[in-house]
Amino acid sequence: MLSGRLLMAARPAHAQTEGVLHSFALNDTDGYYPYAGLAIDTTGNLYGTTYEGGAYNEGTVFKVTPSGTVTALHSFGGADGANPYFSRVVRDKAGNLYGTTTAGGANGFGTVFKLSPTGTETVLHSFAADGKDGYRPYASLAIDTTGNLYGTTISGGASSYGTVFKVTPSGTETVLYSFKGGTDGCNPYNSGVVLGKKGVLYGATAGCGANAVGTVFKLTRTGAETVLHSFTNSGTDGFNPYAGLVLDKTTGNLYGTTYYGGASDAGTVFMVTPTGTETVLYSFANDGKDGYHPYAGLVLDKTG
């Protein structure tokens, strides 16, 4: 029984050819259910996570070469983390990989982990349901030039609506912001944060906001939050942005997707300017031809 595939599409864009690099299998060594995206190094190797499978059936971190050779770099076992969900790994200049797990760790509520190029895993932080820390980090991390990691949790924090956090290279965690569950947004789902200029972080929440259907927010690293846009569920605007944002560093515009809303209530692609003006760039059609309900985010090429 197969449980997911890694796909490759060859250019030119007008004549795509797909090849299967790896088919995941329900066995004791391979991982399966790769929900998150991939990271790529300078030689074309791909790195990712699976939600289940591996030696302990708690998920894996894997590597796939350009020719399709797969290596399970690490199998999660519970105490070291378990079940990475939408967490795509990020790489530093030394080739270390960083990510999150939704479960496991010292308290059973998820971890931030580091994996060396040789496969040695270190738990940098174990989340705790203690009324202060966030827990259940679903999304990927962002890394700055000094190695600090930034991410979100879907639950926990001072008001139990999720958090934005920072973890230093040595493993010191700081909760930068606890969502209050009102107009400020709540429950960032598959949405981590992206790093802007002057230490600013940007992200999206799946719920709450002025209309209770999600937000795009801005956060200084000292913890001051500004809601740039509250989605409206108006019949034209999208709502419930489950995925993360991408930032055009030249213009400062943010781009993302919503799962619902738009002209056909099938989701949208949107843009938000630095001052908070939102534009729906595309509404998915749910017409038997178009796709609909995008869980994932976007990638941005050099031409925008």
Tab-separated table of C-alpha atoms in Angstrom:
chain	number	residue	atom	x	y	z
A	1	MET	CA	0.000	0.000	0.000
A	2	LEU	CA	1.426	3.382	-0.990
A	3	SER	CA	1.048	6.449	1.199
A	4	GLY	CA	2.213	9.452	-0.729
A	5	ARG	CA	4.603	10.334	-3.514
A	6	LEU	CA	7.391	12.816	-4.183
A	7	LEU	CA	6.812	14.378	-7.571
A	8	MET	CA	9.068	16.160	-10.021
A	9	ALA	CA	7.927	18.304	-12.952
A	10	ALA	CA	10.286	19.120	-15.809
A	11	ARG	CA	10.321	22.407	-17.714
A	12	PRO	CA	9.229	24.022	-20.033
A	13	ALA	CA	6.161	25.242	-18.153
A	14	HIS	CA	3.837	24.667	-21.094
A	15	ALA	CA	4.666	20.953	-21.345
A	16	GLN	CA	5.113	19.587	-17.842
A	17	THR	CA	6.299	16.013	-17.419
A	18	GLU	CA	5.881	14.428	-13.995
A	19	GLY	CA	8.184	11.795	-12.565
A	20	VAL	CA	7.812	9.938	-9.265
A	21	LEU	CA	11.043	10.235	-7.264
A	22	HIS	CA	9.776	8.146	-4.344
A	23	SER	CA	6.596	6.331	-3.324
A	24	PHE	CA	6.245	6.117	0.445
A	25	ALA	CA	5.352	2.714	1.869
A	26	LEU	CA	3.643	1.369	4.990
A	27	ASN	CA	6.607	-0.532	6.412
A	28	ASP	CA	8.884	-0.406	9.445
A	29	THR	CA	11.580	1.759	7.895
A	30	ASP	CA	9.984	4.250	5.499
A	31	GLY	CA	7.987	7.209	6.732
A	32	TYR	CA	4.583	8.003	5.287
A	33	TYR	CA	2.043	10.833	5.070
A	34	PRO	CA	4.382	13.694	4.080
A	35	TYR	CA	2.084	16.653	4.766
A	36	ALA	CA	4.721	19.382	4.671
A	37	GLY	CA	6.698	20.907	1.830
A	38	LEU	CA	10.325	20.275	0.968
A	39	ALA	CA	13.630	22.083	1.435
A	40	ILE	CA	16.348	21.875	-1.223
A	41	ASP	CA	20.121	22.285	-0.956
A	42	THR	CA	22.590	23.622	-3.532
A	43	THR	CA	23.177	20.179	-5.054
A	44	GLY	CA	19.487	19.396	-5.530
A	45	ASN	CA	18.925	17.113	-2.548
A	46	LEU	CA	15.437	17.387	-1.048
A	47	TYR	CA	14.630	17.261	2.670
A	48	GLY	CA	11.233	16.747	4.287
A	49	THR	CA	9.199	15.179	7.068
A	50	THR	CA	6.536	12.511	7.338
A	51	TYR	CA	3.759	12.578	9.914
A	52	GLU	CA	3.867	8.837	10.613
A	53	GLY	CA	6.042	5.839	9.881
A	54	GLY	CA	9.706	5.257	10.542
A	55	ALA	CA	11.203	2.933	13.118
A	56	TYR	CA	8.739	3.931	15.863
A	57	ASN	CA	5.756	5.009	13.732
A	58	GLU	CA	6.064	8.587	15.023
A	59	GLY	CA	7.285	10.175	11.786
A	60	THR	CA	10.612	10.829	10.107
A	61	VAL	CA	12.961	13.366	8.583
A	62	PHE	CA	14.102	12.180	5.164
A	63	LYS	CA	16.449	13.071	2.308
A	64	VAL	CA	15.872	12.373	-1.390
A	65	THR	CA	18.685	12.724	-3.922
A	66	PRO	CA	18.033	14.073	-7.444
A	67	SER	CA	18.116	10.473	-8.705
A	68	GLY	CA	15.475	9.362	-6.196
A	69	THR	CA	17.532	7.630	-3.505
A	70	VAL	CA	15.766	8.060	-0.159
A	71	THR	CA	17.388	8.053	3.272
A	72	ALA	CA	15.526	8.283	6.565
A	73	LEU	CA	17.763	10.716	8.450
A	74	HIS	CA	15.833	10.397	11.712
A	75	SER	CA	12.893	8.437	13.100
A	76	PHE	CA	11.016	10.174	15.908
A	77	GLY	CA	10.385	8.079	18.995
A	78	GLY	CA	8.248	10.209	21.300
A	79	ALA	CA	10.624	11.691	23.844
A	80	ASP	CA	12.544	13.371	21.030
A	81	GLY	CA	9.349	14.576	19.369
A	82	ALA	CA	6.591	12.947	17.357
A	83	ASN	CA	4.399	13.601	14.319
A	84	PRO	CA	5.739	16.624	12.435
A	85	TYR	CA	2.652	17.939	10.676
A	86	PHE	CA	2.892	20.867	8.244
A	87	SER	CA	6.452	21.588	9.374
A	88	ARG	CA	8.808	21.912	6.437
A	89	VAL	CA	12.418	21.775	7.656
A	90	VAL	CA	14.700	24.788	7.242
A	91	ARG	CA	18.469	24.585	6.717
A	92	ASP	CA	21.269	26.749	8.064
A	93	LYS	CA	24.592	27.413	6.335
A	94	ALA	CA	26.208	24.439	8.081
A	95	GLY	CA	23.580	22.036	6.738
A	96	ASN	CA	21.697	21.558	9.999
A	97	LEU	CA	17.952	21.043	9.675
A	98	TYR	CA	15.345	22.583	12.008
A	99	GLY	CA	11.665	21.826	12.403
A	100	THR	CA	8.753	21.260	14.757
A	101	THR	CA	6.738	18.267	15.904
A	102	THR	CA	3.119	18.511	17.017
A	103	ALA	CA	3.502	15.919	19.780
A	104	GLY	CA	6.154	14.241	21.877
A	105	GLY	CA	8.978	15.877	23.745
A	106	ALA	CA	9.336	16.136	27.498
A	107	ASN	CA	5.693	17.130	28.009
A	108	GLY	CA	3.963	15.474	25.068
A	109	PHE	CA	2.932	18.779	23.446
A	110	GLY	CA	5.498	19.117	20.684
A	111	THR	CA	9.070	20.228	20.122
A	112	VAL	CA	11.476	22.386	18.189
A	113	PHE	CA	14.303	20.145	16.994
A	114	LYS	CA	17.690	20.373	15.316
A	115	LEU	CA	19.106	17.622	13.118
A	116	SER	CA	22.796	17.656	12.201
A	117	PRO	CA	24.043	16.663	8.731
A	118	THR	CA	25.133	13.320	10.227
A	119	GLY	CA	21.655	12.622	11.636
A	120	THR	CA	22.119	13.575	15.294
A	121	GLU	CA	18.896	15.037	16.651
A	122	THR	CA	18.678	17.568	19.489
A	123	VAL	CA	15.472	18.810	21.079
A	124	LEU	CA	15.931	22.558	21.428
A	125	HIS	CA	12.591	23.113	23.171
A	126	SER	CA	9.727	21.007	24.516
A	127	PHE	CA	6.431	22.888	24.656
A	128	ALA	CA	4.374	22.828	27.846
A	129	ALA	CA	0.668	23.332	28.549
A	130	ASP	CA	1.446	25.470	31.582
A	131	GLY	CA	-0.695	28.516	30.839
A	132	LYS	CA	2.299	30.482	29.566
A	133	ASP	CA	4.005	28.533	26.822
A	134	GLY	CA	2.283	27.694	23.565
A	135	TYR	CA	1.869	24.119	22.395
A	136	ARG	CA	1.068	22.091	19.272
A	137	PRO	CA	3.287	23.816	16.686
A	138	TYR	CA	1.837	22.797	13.306
A	139	ALA	CA	3.791	25.110	11.017
A	140	SER	CA	7.328	25.539	9.721
A	141	LEU	CA	9.990	27.722	11.271
A	142	ALA	CA	11.760	30.842	10.019
A	143	ILE	CA	15.467	31.330	10.722
A	144	ASP	CA	17.384	34.612	10.875
A	145	THR	CA	21.019	35.328	10.073
A	146	THR	CA	22.132	34.672	13.652
A	147	GLY	CA	20.387	31.299	13.883
A	148	ASN	CA	17.349	32.331	15.918
A	149	LEU	CA	14.194	30.394	15.042
A	150	TYR	CA	10.661	31.829	14.910
A	151	GLY	CA	7.360	29.975	14.732
A	152	THR	CA	3.776	29.643	15.899
A	153	THR	CA	1.698	27.280	18.010
A	154	ILE	CA	-1.960	26.626	17.333
A	155	SER	CA	-2.824	26.398	21.059
A	156	GLY	CA	-1.581	27.551	24.435
A	157	GLY	CA	-0.191	30.850	25.592
A	158	ALA	CA	-1.711	33.165	28.160
A	159	SER	CA	-5.202	32.958	26.619
A	160	SER	CA	-5.037	29.448	25.073
A	161	TYR	CA	-5.389	30.791	21.505
A	162	GLY	CA	-1.862	30.141	20.293
A	163	THR	CA	1.438	31.973	20.267
A	164	VAL	CA	4.324	33.368	18.270
A	165	PHE	CA	7.643	32.212	19.737
A	166	LYS	CA	11.404	32.562	19.362
A	167	VAL	CA	14.016	29.878	20.083
A	168	THR	CA	17.713	30.760	20.229
A	169	PRO	CA	20.424	28.432	18.858
A	170	SER	CA	21.107	27.287	22.420
A	171	GLY	CA	17.436	26.399	23.007
A	172	THR	CA	16.119	29.338	25.023
A	173	GLU	CA	12.473	29.908	24.131
A	174	THR	CA	10.578	33.189	24.448
A	175	VAL	CA	6.876	33.687	23.815
A	176	LEU	CA	6.794	36.867	21.752
A	177	TYR	CA	3.003	37.098	21.582
A	178	SER	CA	-0.021	35.247	22.966
A	179	PHE	CA	-3.163	35.613	20.860
A	180	LYS	CA	-6.132	36.827	22.881
A	181	GLY	CA	-8.861	35.310	20.719
A	182	GLY	CA	-10.518	38.587	19.766
A	183	THR	CA	-9.823	41.096	17.024
A	184	ASP	CA	-6.109	40.253	17.200
A	185	GLY	CA	-6.677	36.804	15.650
A	186	CYS	CA	-6.263	33.287	17.010
A	187	ASN	CA	-5.075	29.781	16.192
A	188	PRO	CA	-2.403	30.139	13.506
A	189	TYR	CA	-2.779	26.792	11.759
A	190	ASN	CA	-0.305	25.871	9.040
A	191	SER	CA	0.976	29.454	9.216
A	192	GLY	CA	4.375	30.172	10.630
A	193	VAL	CA	5.925	33.610	10.330
A	194	VAL	CA	8.051	35.282	7.674
A	195	LEU	CA	10.867	37.670	8.498
A	196	GLY	CA	10.665	41.225	7.253
A	197	LYS	CA	12.928	44.235	7.580
A	198	LYS	CA	13.932	45.713	10.940
A	199	GLY	CA	13.020	42.578	12.845
A	200	VAL	CA	9.342	42.547	11.882
A	201	LEU	CA	7.451	39.243	11.671
A	202	TYR	CA	4.369	38.605	9.522
A	203	GLY	CA	1.856	35.789	9.735
A	204	ALA	CA	-1.775	34.724	9.417
A	205	THR	CA	-4.327	33.297	11.829
A	206	ALA	CA	-7.048	30.885	10.753
A	207	GLY	CA	-9.591	32.266	13.213
A	208	CYS	CA	-10.783	35.321	15.146
A	209	GLY	CA	-10.124	38.853	13.973
A	210	ALA	CA	-12.789	41.513	13.502
A	211	ASN	CA	-15.038	39.077	11.610
A	212	ALA	CA	-14.019	35.815	13.303
A	213	VAL	CA	-12.601	34.272	10.104
A	214	GLY	CA	-8.893	35.028	10.315
A	215	THR	CA	-6.286	37.747	9.990
A	216	VAL	CA	-2.982	38.813	8.507
A	217	PHE	CA	-0.832	40.321	11.246
A	218	LYS	CA	2.428	42.137	11.827
A	219	LEU	CA	4.533	41.631	14.964
A	220	THR	CA	7.626	43.417	16.165
A	221	ARG	CA	10.184	41.266	17.919
A	222	THR	CA	9.366	43.136	21.114
A	223	GLY	CA	5.822	41.765	20.904
A	224	ALA	CA	3.714	44.634	19.530
A	225	GLU	CA	1.045	43.164	17.223
A	226	THR	CA	-0.862	44.968	14.462
A	227	VAL	CA	-3.673	43.385	12.434
A	228	LEU	CA	-3.064	44.355	8.805
A	229	HIS	CA	-6.225	42.679	7.494
A	230	SER	CA	-9.241	40.909	8.961
A	231	PHE	CA	-10.911	38.625	6.451
A	232	THR	CA	-14.600	39.316	5.954
A	233	ASN	CA	-16.505	36.294	4.556
A	234	SER	CA	-18.245	38.859	2.348
A	235	GLY	CA	-18.762	36.785	-0.773
A	236	THR	CA	-15.740	38.307	-2.474
A	237	ASP	CA	-13.013	38.219	0.174
A	238	GLY	CA	-11.474	34.913	1.173
A	239	PHE	CA	-11.421	33.633	4.742
A	240	ASN	CA	-9.709	31.071	6.970
A	241	PRO	CA	-6.100	31.331	5.756
A	242	TYR	CA	-4.709	27.966	6.839
A	243	ALA	CA	-1.283	28.344	5.240
A	244	GLY	CA	1.612	30.720	5.725
A	245	LEU	CA	2.568	33.869	3.837
A	246	VAL	CA	5.327	34.785	1.424
A	247	LEU	CA	6.929	38.228	1.453
A	248	ASP	CA	8.087	40.199	-1.561
A	249	LYS	CA	11.079	41.903	0.047
A	250	THR	CA	11.284	44.493	-2.723
A	251	THR	CA	7.750	45.848	-2.310
A	252	GLY	CA	6.869	44.556	1.151
A	253	ASN	CA	3.689	42.957	-0.199
A	254	LEU	CA	2.471	39.735	1.419
A	255	TYR	CA	0.843	36.895	-0.510
A	256	GLY	CA	-1.137	33.889	0.688
A	257	THR	CA	-4.146	31.633	0.231
A	258	THR	CA	-7.464	31.149	1.997
A	259	TYR	CA	-9.274	27.833	2.270
A	260	TYR	CA	-12.759	29.344	1.972
A	261	GLY	CA	-14.344	32.415	0.477
A	262	GLY	CA	-13.927	34.196	-2.797
A	263	ALA	CA	-16.413	34.302	-5.652
A	264	SER	CA	-17.189	30.554	-5.448
A	265	ASP	CA	-16.484	29.980	-1.728
A	266	ALA	CA	-13.654	27.691	-2.826
A	267	GLY	CA	-10.715	29.749	-1.599
A	268	THR	CA	-8.535	32.565	-2.877
A	269	VAL	CA	-5.058	33.849	-3.580
A	270	PHE	CA	-4.623	37.280	-1.982
A	271	MET	CA	-2.164	40.120	-1.577
A	272	VAL	CA	-1.823	42.470	1.405
A	273	THR	CA	0.255	45.637	1.125
A	274	PRO	CA	2.499	46.890	3.962
A	275	THR	CA	-0.228	49.373	4.917
A	276	GLY	CA	-2.915	46.679	5.072
A	277	THR	CA	-4.764	47.018	1.772
A	278	GLU	CA	-5.928	43.582	0.639
A	279	THR	CA	-6.628	42.475	-2.926
A	280	VAL	CA	-8.076	39.134	-3.992
A	281	LEU	CA	-5.864	38.097	-6.902
A	282	TYR	CA	-7.745	34.907	-7.748
A	283	SER	CA	-10.853	33.016	-6.643
A	284	PHE	CA	-10.807	29.266	-7.128
A	285	ALA	CA	-13.816	28.009	-9.055
A	286	ASN	CA	-14.730	24.472	-7.902
A	287	ASP	CA	-16.060	23.837	-11.410
A	288	GLY	CA	-14.608	20.403	-12.097
A	289	LYS	CA	-11.601	21.937	-13.841
A	290	ASP	CA	-10.076	24.358	-11.381
A	291	GLY	CA	-8.681	23.312	-8.013
A	292	TYR	CA	-10.227	24.523	-4.764
A	293	HIS	CA	-9.679	24.789	-0.986
A	294	PRO	CA	-5.904	25.376	-0.919
A	295	TYR	CA	-4.292	24.142	2.296
A	296	ALA	CA	-0.796	25.119	1.203
A	297	GLY	CA	0.834	28.476	0.714
A	298	LEU	CA	2.646	30.022	-2.247
A	299	VAL	CA	6.172	30.341	-3.559
A	300	LEU	CA	7.421	33.543	-5.151
A	301	ASP	CA	9.668	33.610	-8.214
A	302	LYS	CA	11.996	36.382	-9.381
A	303	THR	CA	9.388	37.917	-11.662
A	304	GLY	CA	6.761	38.134	-8.929
